[in-house]
Amino acid sequence: MQDIQTLVRRIHESPWRLVLVAAGGGIQGIAELFKIPGASQTVLEAVIPYSPPALEAWLHGKPDHACAEPTARSMAMAAFLRARQLHSLMGNAASAPLAGVSCTASLVTDRPKKGAHRIHIAIQRADVTRSVSLVLTKGARSRSEEEQIASLLFLQAMAAACDLEPDWTVPLLPGEALEPHMAEAPESWQRLILGECDVVSLGTPGDWQRGRPPVLFPGAFNPLHVGHLRMAQIAETKLGRPVEFEISVLNADKPPLDYLEIRRRVEQFSLQDRIWLTRLPTFAEKARRFPQATFVVGIDTLMRIADPRYYGQDPQMRDQAIRELAAQGCRFLVFGRFWHERFLNLNDVAIPELLRGLCTAVPESEFREDICSTRLRTQEM
């Protein structure tokens, strides 16, 4: 197809350098780049994590669903970070712009599928996150025809990542429609993702900088629910200080957040709330940045702090991290949670005594909300 060849040449002529990742479909879109000379000027890496373990390894965590728009965005963010890593090792053309582009698809296979046939594409650059989704008319195309649609959308996204637009459109059937999303990042968010700063503050300023230690509620808030709000309300009453929410864009066991995801989570809060976006995935890092803070946590979070698995299976590293929390003057206000068929509170769990000494428990009589963000996400999907 001559128009595709023209677009590929324009991509190769652009200054952009790409890392591409495709799972379940769109692979021919990658192949198109290599049919025209110049791919070495464009492609830093192309990855096809087809099996579930391969996708989990790419994302550094298990996605809620392999073929979903948020997963495509996480794949693109991982690709963007990989592009930065590879480019830093090349030693030349240091100013070349970088992007990660992803495709995850669920297409015709050799057995009937219960769910819809669908394609999710995403682009991650330093300044923007973009995605586009398409639900295909089930039974209307062969596998090769669905793969062609996925590959064309993937190729369009590669062009868009390079600030190019094709002069052709993807052929859709009646009733099919593309669903695009985009979030342009303010400069402060860009600096955070690029590692040029470790915190960004949003919302109403707190008063801890005038000598009052902060009360921080770290969490993913995916989504924010009534349990979180009640925890914040109780913490403010008990401690006599406003609660400030903290969302780390990096996480020890989850994919990094992109701009669409950051915006979605931030928009859940009111304008009166103070929110910190950070690059502080561990509590030791949070304590160094916010000394003397009281952290509002659920018992599940406290158990992770005490779990040697998060310290390379090294209890000594775990104990050193807890000692640092104590040295920084930090404390924990601990809320119980329904966990594995029972309600757990501080007295029900085995944790190091030094960590227990930093904790104040909120009794079940004051707080119990049997609600779970993971369950809410599953219901939404």
GROMACS .gro file of C-alpha atoms in nm:
model
  381
    1MET     CA    1   0.000   0.000   0.000
    2GLN     CA    2   0.171   0.312  -0.130
    3ASP     CA    3   0.019   0.548   0.129
    4ILE     CA    4   0.153   0.333   0.412
    5GLN     CA    5   0.500   0.332   0.256
    6THR     CA    6   0.489   0.711   0.230
    7LEU     CA    7   0.390   0.742   0.594
    8VAL     CA    8   0.667   0.506   0.704
    9ARG     CA    9   0.923   0.712   0.512
   10ARG     CA   10   0.799   1.025   0.688
   11ILE     CA   11   0.830   0.849   1.025
   12HIS     CA   12   1.188   0.749   0.943
   13GLU     CA   13   1.268   1.104   0.834
   14SER     CA   14   1.140   1.250   1.161
   15PRO     CA   15   1.376   1.304   1.457
   16TRP     CA   16   1.168   1.084   1.687
   17ARG     CA   17   1.303   0.761   1.837
   18LEU     CA   18   1.051   0.495   1.940
   19VAL     CA   19   1.016   0.186   2.154
   20LEU     CA   20   0.725  -0.026   2.032
   21VAL     CA   21   0.537  -0.296   2.223
   22ALA     CA   22   0.253  -0.515   2.096
   23ALA     CA   23   0.056  -0.789   2.270
   24GLY     CA   24  -0.220  -0.988   2.103
   25GLY     CA   25  -0.222  -0.794   1.777
   26GLY     CA   26  -0.071  -0.509   1.576
   27ILE     CA   27   0.250  -0.695   1.501
   28GLN     CA   28   0.226  -0.623   1.128
   29GLY     CA   29   0.237  -0.253   1.214
   30ILE     CA   30   0.587  -0.307   1.350
   31ALA     CA   31   0.681  -0.506   1.040
   32GLU     CA   32   0.577  -0.217   0.813
   33LEU     CA   33   0.854  -0.001   0.960
   34PHE     CA   34   1.117  -0.253   0.853
   35LYS     CA   35   0.998  -0.277   0.492
   36ILE     CA   36   1.134   0.072   0.423
   37PRO     CA   37   1.502   0.161   0.475
   38GLY     CA   38   1.567   0.380   0.779
   39ALA     CA   39   1.416   0.176   1.060
   40SER     CA   40   1.743   0.191   1.254
   41GLN     CA   41   1.695   0.568   1.273
   42THR     CA   42   1.350   0.527   1.427
   43VAL     CA   43   1.319   0.205   1.626
   44LEU     CA   44   1.517   0.172   1.947
   45GLU     CA   45   1.343  -0.154   2.034
   46ALA     CA   46   1.035  -0.355   1.941
   47VAL     CA   47   0.893  -0.602   2.194
   48ILE     CA   48   0.612  -0.860   2.170
   49PRO     CA   49   0.525  -0.979   2.524
   50TYR     CA   50   0.268  -1.235   2.410
   51SER     CA   51   0.238  -1.461   2.715
   52PRO     CA   52   0.096  -1.337   3.048
   53PRO     CA   53   0.433  -1.370   3.228
   54ALA     CA   54   0.604  -1.173   2.950
   55LEU     CA   55   0.348  -0.892   2.978
   56GLU     CA   56   0.383  -0.887   3.357
   57ALA     CA   57   0.760  -0.864   3.320
   58TRP     CA   58   0.725  -0.574   3.077
   59LEU     CA   59   0.493  -0.386   3.312
   60HIS     CA   60   0.682  -0.481   3.631
   61GLY     CA   61   0.345  -0.585   3.771
   62LYS     CA   62   0.028  -0.775   3.691
   63PRO     CA   63  -0.239  -0.573   3.507
   64ASP     CA   64  -0.605  -0.605   3.602
   65HIS     CA   65  -0.676  -0.712   3.241
   66ALA     CA   66  -0.430  -0.788   2.960
   67CYS     CA   67  -0.644  -0.625   2.691
   68ALA     CA   68  -0.773  -0.297   2.831
   69GLU     CA   69  -0.714   0.073   2.769
   70PRO     CA   70  -0.533   0.128   3.102
   71THR     CA   71  -0.304  -0.164   3.020
   72ALA     CA   72  -0.219  -0.012   2.682
   73ARG     CA   73  -0.125   0.310   2.859
   74SER     CA   74   0.092   0.127   3.111
   75MET     CA   75   0.262  -0.059   2.826
   76ALA     CA   76   0.333   0.271   2.649
   77MET     CA   77   0.471   0.428   2.967
   78ALA     CA   78   0.701   0.131   3.017
   79ALA     CA   79   0.810   0.168   2.653
   80PHE     CA   80   0.879   0.539   2.702
   81LEU     CA   81   1.093   0.470   3.009
   82ARG     CA   82   1.275   0.199   2.814
   83ALA     CA   83   1.337   0.447   2.531
   84ARG     CA   84   1.496   0.687   2.779
   85GLN     CA   85   1.712   0.407   2.917
   86LEU     CA   86   1.830   0.289   2.575
   87HIS     CA   87   1.888   0.637   2.443
   88SER     CA   88   2.101   0.730   2.742
   89LEU     CA   89   2.331   0.438   2.656
   90MET     CA   90   2.380   0.543   2.293
   91GLY     CA   91   2.594   0.846   2.367
   92ASN     CA   92   2.495   1.053   2.064
   93ALA     CA   93   2.203   1.259   1.937
   94ALA     CA   94   2.118   1.332   2.300
   95SER     CA   95   1.844   1.577   2.209
   96ALA     CA   96   1.638   1.334   2.000
   97PRO     CA   97   1.272   1.324   2.115
   98LEU     CA   98   1.149   0.990   2.249
   99ALA     CA   99   0.817   0.807   2.262
  100GLY     CA  100   0.670   0.474   2.362
  101VAL     CA  101   0.386   0.332   2.151
  102SER     CA  102   0.181   0.026   2.243
  103CYS     CA  103  -0.092  -0.202   2.114
  104THR     CA  104  -0.288  -0.463   2.306
  105ALA     CA  105  -0.561  -0.651   2.124
  106SER     CA  106  -0.804  -0.939   2.160
  107LEU     CA  107  -0.875  -1.072   1.811
  108VAL     CA  108  -1.021  -1.377   1.637
  109THR     CA  109  -0.859  -1.696   1.763
  110ASP     CA  110  -0.899  -2.071   1.714
  111ARG     CA  111  -1.164  -2.090   1.987
  112PRO     CA  112  -1.473  -1.881   2.060
  113LYS     CA  113  -1.420  -1.577   2.282
  114LYS     CA  114  -1.673  -1.469   2.542
  115GLY     CA  115  -1.578  -1.102   2.537
  116ALA     CA  116  -1.566  -0.841   2.263
  117HIS     CA  117  -1.293  -0.830   2.003
  118ARG     CA  118  -1.111  -0.506   2.078
  119ILE     CA  119  -0.798  -0.303   2.017
  120HIS     CA  120  -0.632  -0.052   2.250
  121ILE     CA  121  -0.347   0.172   2.136
  122ALA     CA  122  -0.147   0.420   2.345
  123ILE     CA  123   0.128   0.679   2.305
  124GLN     CA  124   0.351   0.807   2.583
  125ARG     CA  125   0.582   1.104   2.541
  126ALA     CA  126   0.734   1.343   2.793
  127ASP     CA  127   0.455   1.592   2.728
  128VAL     CA  128   0.144   1.385   2.660
  129THR     CA  129  -0.040   1.055   2.702
  130ARG     CA  130  -0.279   0.951   2.426
  131SER     CA  131  -0.490   0.643   2.369
  132VAL     CA  132  -0.746   0.516   2.123
  133SER     CA  133  -0.977   0.216   2.161
  134LEU     CA  134  -1.190   0.025   1.913
  135VAL     CA  135  -1.448  -0.248   1.972
  136LEU     CA  136  -1.471  -0.460   1.657
  137THR     CA  137  -1.792  -0.607   1.523
  138LYS     CA  138  -1.767  -0.967   1.635
  139GLY     CA  139  -1.774  -1.225   1.358
  140ALA     CA  140  -1.748  -0.970   1.078
  141ARG     CA  141  -1.379  -1.018   0.994
  142SER     CA  142  -1.121  -1.295   0.973
  143ARG     CA  143  -0.816  -1.299   1.200
  144SER     CA  144  -0.597  -1.151   0.928
  145GLU     CA  145  -0.853  -0.874   0.865
  146GLU     CA  146  -0.873  -0.787   1.235
  147GLU     CA  147  -0.493  -0.792   1.254
  148GLN     CA  148  -0.483  -0.550   0.961
  149ILE     CA  149  -0.710  -0.307   1.149
  150ALA     CA  150  -0.495  -0.335   1.462
  151SER     CA  151  -0.177  -0.282   1.263
  152LEU     CA  152  -0.315   0.023   1.082
  153LEU     CA  153  -0.420   0.180   1.412
  154PHE     CA  154  -0.080   0.098   1.560
  155LEU     CA  155   0.095   0.254   1.261
  156GLN     CA  156  -0.122   0.565   1.288
  157ALA     CA  157  -0.019   0.593   1.653
  158MET     CA  158   0.348   0.566   1.561
  159ALA     CA  159   0.294   0.854   1.319
  160ALA     CA  160   0.105   1.058   1.578
  161ALA     CA  161   0.390   1.001   1.824
  162CYS     CA  162   0.614   1.167   1.564
  163ASP     CA  163   0.369   1.459   1.516
  164LEU     CA  164   0.261   1.323   1.178
  165GLU     CA  165  -0.083   1.252   1.033
  166PRO     CA  166  -0.151   0.990   0.764
  167ASP     CA  167  -0.354   1.086   0.460
  168TRP     CA  168  -0.562   0.769   0.495
  169THR     CA  169  -0.815   0.640   0.744
  170VAL     CA  170  -0.869   0.298   0.897
  171PRO     CA  171  -1.169   0.123   0.732
  172LEU     CA  172  -1.441   0.072   0.994
  173LEU     CA  173  -1.777  -0.103   0.972
  174PRO     CA  174  -2.113   0.062   1.051
  175GLY     CA  175  -2.150   0.093   1.427
  176GLU     CA  176  -1.775   0.091   1.493
  177ALA     CA  177  -1.614   0.407   1.629
  178LEU     CA  178  -1.276   0.507   1.763
  179GLU     CA  179  -1.267   0.625   2.125
  180PRO     CA  180  -0.973   0.863   2.176
  181HIS     CA  181  -0.836   1.005   2.501
  182MET     CA  182  -0.556   1.254   2.562
  183ALA     CA  183  -0.392   1.428   2.858
  184GLU     CA  184  -0.132   1.698   2.801
  185ALA     CA  185   0.091   1.727   3.105
  186PRO     CA  186   0.177   2.053   3.282
  187GLU     CA  187   0.548   2.116   3.312
  188SER     CA  188   0.555   2.006   3.677
  189TRP     CA  189   0.411   1.663   3.588
  190GLN     CA  190   0.665   1.626   3.308
  191ARG     CA  191   0.951   1.702   3.547
  192LEU     CA  192   0.812   1.444   3.790
  193ILE     CA  193   0.791   1.167   3.530
  194LEU     CA  194   1.137   1.253   3.396
  195GLY     CA  195   1.284   1.235   3.746
  196GLU     CA  196   1.380   1.602   3.758
  197CYS     CA  197   1.186   1.649   4.085
  198ASP     CA  198   1.048   1.410   4.343
  199VAL     CA  199   0.728   1.586   4.455
  200VAL     CA  200   0.456   1.807   4.305
  201SER     CA  201   0.190   1.965   4.527
  202LEU     CA  202  -0.168   2.030   4.418
  203GLY     CA  203  -0.465   2.185   4.593
  204THR     CA  204  -0.494   2.379   4.918
  205PRO     CA  205  -0.158   2.437   5.092
  206GLY     CA  206  -0.108   2.262   5.425
  207ASP     CA  207   0.024   2.427   5.740
  208TRP     CA  208   0.298   2.177   5.828
  209GLN     CA  209   0.569   2.397   5.677
  210ARG     CA  210   0.499   2.642   5.960
  211GLY     CA  211   0.611   2.387   6.217
  212ARG     CA  212   0.325   2.137   6.227
  213PRO     CA  213   0.426   1.790   6.103
  214PRO     CA  214   0.213   1.667   5.811
  215VAL     CA  215  -0.055   1.400   5.819
  216LEU     CA  216  -0.010   1.209   5.494
  217PHE     CA  217  -0.249   0.952   5.349
  218PRO     CA  218  -0.052   0.757   5.086
  219GLY     CA  219  -0.245   0.544   4.840
  220ALA     CA  220  -0.328   0.456   4.482
  221PHE     CA  221  -0.689   0.580   4.521
  222ASN     CA  222  -0.788   0.367   4.224
  223PRO     CA  223  -1.063   0.455   4.280
  224LEU     CA  224  -1.112   0.691   4.573
  225HIS     CA  225  -1.402   0.550   4.776
  226VAL     CA  226  -1.605   0.614   5.090
  227GLY     CA  227  -1.363   0.411   5.301
  228HIS     CA  228  -1.077   0.645   5.211
  229LEU     CA  229  -1.288   0.952   5.288
  230ARG     CA  230  -1.395   0.818   5.627
  231MET     CA  231  -1.035   0.731   5.713
  232ALA     CA  232  -0.929   1.087   5.630
  233GLN     CA  233  -1.213   1.234   5.834
  234ILE     CA  234  -1.133   1.021   6.139
  235ALA     CA  235  -0.761   1.098   6.108
  236GLU     CA  236  -0.827   1.472   6.102
  237THR     CA  237  -1.047   1.444   6.411
  238LYS     CA  238  -0.796   1.234   6.604
  239LEU     CA  239  -0.484   1.428   6.508
  240GLY     CA  240  -0.627   1.779   6.484
  241ARG     CA  241  -0.454   1.846   6.152
  242PRO     CA  242  -0.568   1.833   5.789
  243VAL     CA  243  -0.497   1.515   5.596
  244GLU     CA  244  -0.289   1.552   5.281
  245PHE     CA  245  -0.316   1.277   5.019
  246GLU     CA  246  -0.008   1.131   4.850
  247ILE     CA  247  -0.001   0.941   4.520
  248SER     CA  248   0.329   0.796   4.406
  249VAL     CA  249   0.363   0.776   4.029
  250LEU     CA  250   0.612   0.495   4.092
  251ASN     CA  251   0.521   0.183   4.284
  252ALA     CA  252   0.711  -0.118   4.408
  253ASP     CA  253   0.469  -0.372   4.255
  254LYS     CA  254   0.255  -0.185   4.001
  255PRO     CA  255   0.313  -0.019   3.661
  256PRO     CA  256   0.408   0.352   3.660
  257LEU     CA  257   0.128   0.603   3.619
  258ASP     CA  258   0.076   0.799   3.296
  259TYR     CA  259  -0.076   1.146   3.257
  260LEU     CA  260  -0.429   1.025   3.181
  261GLU     CA  261  -0.417   0.808   3.492
  262ILE     CA  262  -0.271   1.084   3.708
  263ARG     CA  263  -0.540   1.326   3.591
  264ARG     CA  264  -0.817   1.072   3.653
  265ARG     CA  265  -0.704   1.007   4.007
  266VAL     CA  266  -0.644   1.372   4.094
  267GLU     CA  267  -0.987   1.475   3.962
  268GLN     CA  268  -1.153   1.249   4.221
  269PHE     CA  269  -1.056   1.491   4.498
  270SER     CA  270  -1.212   1.825   4.585
  271LEU     CA  271  -1.042   2.159   4.526
  272GLN     CA  272  -1.002   2.194   4.903
  273ASP     CA  273  -0.787   1.880   4.928
  274ARG     CA  274  -0.408   1.891   4.929
  275ILE     CA  275  -0.255   1.625   4.705
  276TRP     CA  276   0.108   1.532   4.664
  277LEU     CA  277   0.225   1.358   4.348
  278THR     CA  278   0.558   1.194   4.423
  279ARG     CA  279   0.830   0.959   4.306
  280LEU     CA  280   0.847   0.804   4.654
  281PRO     CA  281   0.727   0.443   4.630
  282THR     CA  282   0.865   0.328   4.968
  283PHE     CA  283   0.787   0.456   5.315
  284ALA     CA  284   1.157   0.508   5.387
  285GLU     CA  285   1.168   0.752   5.093
  286LYS     CA  286   0.847   0.920   5.209
  287ALA     CA  287   0.990   0.958   5.560
  288ARG     CA  288   1.306   1.124   5.431
  289ARG     CA  289   1.101   1.371   5.227
  290PHE     CA  290   0.835   1.429   5.498
  291PRO     CA  291   1.009   1.390   5.836
  292GLN     CA  292   0.788   1.365   6.147
  293ALA     CA  293   0.487   1.280   5.931
  294THR     CA  294   0.201   1.068   6.057
  295PHE     CA  295   0.101   0.826   5.782
  296VAL     CA  296  -0.263   0.720   5.755
  297VAL     CA  297  -0.260   0.354   5.645
  298GLY     CA  298  -0.473   0.043   5.628
  299ILE     CA  299  -0.355  -0.273   5.800
  300ASP     CA  300  -0.275  -0.427   5.458
  301THR     CA  301  -0.027  -0.147   5.389
  302LEU     CA  302   0.134  -0.195   5.729
  303MET     CA  303   0.173  -0.568   5.659
  304ARG     CA  304   0.356  -0.484   5.336
  305ILE     CA  305   0.592  -0.254   5.527
  306ALA     CA  306   0.669  -0.550   5.754
  307ASP     CA  307   0.700  -0.808   5.474
  308PRO     CA  308   1.061  -0.904   5.383
  309ARG     CA  309   0.946  -0.980   5.026
  310TYR     CA  310   0.948  -0.606   4.958
  311TYR     CA  311   1.312  -0.589   5.069
  312GLY     CA  312   1.457  -0.862   4.851
  313GLN     CA  313   1.360  -1.128   5.108
  314ASP     CA  314   1.610  -0.967   5.349
  315PRO     CA  315   1.474  -0.912   5.704
  316GLN     CA  316   1.778  -0.702   5.790
  317MET     CA  317   1.697  -0.457   5.510
  318ARG     CA  318   1.337  -0.450   5.635
  319ASP     CA  319   1.453  -0.372   5.988
  320GLN     CA  320   1.688  -0.100   5.863
  321ALA     CA  321   1.399   0.066   5.677
  322ILE     CA  322   1.185   0.057   5.992
  323ARG     CA  323   1.471   0.206   6.196
  324GLU     CA  324   1.491   0.489   5.944
  325LEU     CA  325   1.118   0.555   5.983
  326ALA     CA  326   1.171   0.582   6.358
  327ALA     CA  327   1.479   0.803   6.318
  328GLN     CA  328   1.279   1.042   6.099
  329GLY     CA  329   1.018   1.073   6.374
  330CYS     CA  330   0.738   0.922   6.166
  331ARG     CA  331   0.432   0.743   6.300
  332PHE     CA  332   0.136   0.545   6.162
  333LEU     CA  333  -0.236   0.578   6.228
  334VAL     CA  334  -0.357   0.227   6.141
  335PHE     CA  335  -0.708   0.137   6.024
  336GLY     CA  336  -0.838  -0.219   6.019
  337ARG     CA  337  -0.955  -0.394   5.704
  338PHE     CA  338  -1.153  -0.698   5.598
  339TRP     CA  339  -0.879  -0.932   5.481
  340HIS     CA  340  -0.910  -1.297   5.374
  341GLU     CA  341  -1.254  -1.357   5.526
  342ARG     CA  342  -1.196  -1.170   5.853
  343PHE     CA  343  -1.153  -0.817   5.983
  344LEU     CA  344  -0.790  -0.752   6.082
  345ASN     CA  345  -0.664  -0.479   6.309
  346LEU     CA  346  -0.323  -0.397   6.453
  347ASN     CA  347  -0.349  -0.652   6.734
  348ASP     CA  348  -0.420  -0.933   6.485
  349VAL     CA  349  -0.096  -0.919   6.285
  350ALA     CA  350   0.262  -1.023   6.357
  351ILE     CA  351   0.497  -0.734   6.280
  352PRO     CA  352   0.834  -0.624   6.422
  353GLU     CA  353   0.800  -0.463   6.764
  354LEU     CA  354   0.985  -0.150   6.652
  355LEU     CA  355   0.723  -0.096   6.381
  356ARG     CA  356   0.439  -0.171   6.623
  357GLY     CA  357   0.578   0.095   6.854
  358LEU     CA  358   0.532   0.356   6.580
  359CYS     CA  359   0.164   0.271   6.538
  360THR     CA  360  -0.164   0.388   6.684
  361ALA     CA  361  -0.465   0.169   6.603
  362VAL     CA  362  -0.813   0.293   6.519
  363PRO     CA  363  -1.052   0.042   6.683
  364GLU     CA  364  -1.314  -0.146   6.481
  365SER     CA  365  -1.585   0.030   6.683
  366GLU     CA  366  -1.475   0.360   6.525
  367PHE     CA  367  -1.406   0.241   6.171
  368ARG     CA  368  -1.508  -0.054   5.958
  369GLU     CA  369  -1.568  -0.032   5.583
  370ASP     CA  370  -1.566  -0.364   5.399
  371ILE     CA  371  -1.486  -0.204   5.066
  372CYS     CA  372  -1.197  -0.270   4.831
  373SER     CA  373  -1.057  -0.069   4.539
  374THR     CA  374  -0.968  -0.387   4.351
  375ARG     CA  375  -1.327  -0.514   4.377
  376LEU     CA  376  -1.461  -0.176   4.262
  377ARG     CA  377  -1.231  -0.179   3.957
  378THR     CA  378  -1.343  -0.531   3.870
  379GLN     CA  379  -1.709  -0.426   3.892
  380GLU     CA  380  -1.640  -0.125   3.666
  381MET     CA  381  -1.471  -0.347   3.405
   0.00000   0.00000   0.00000
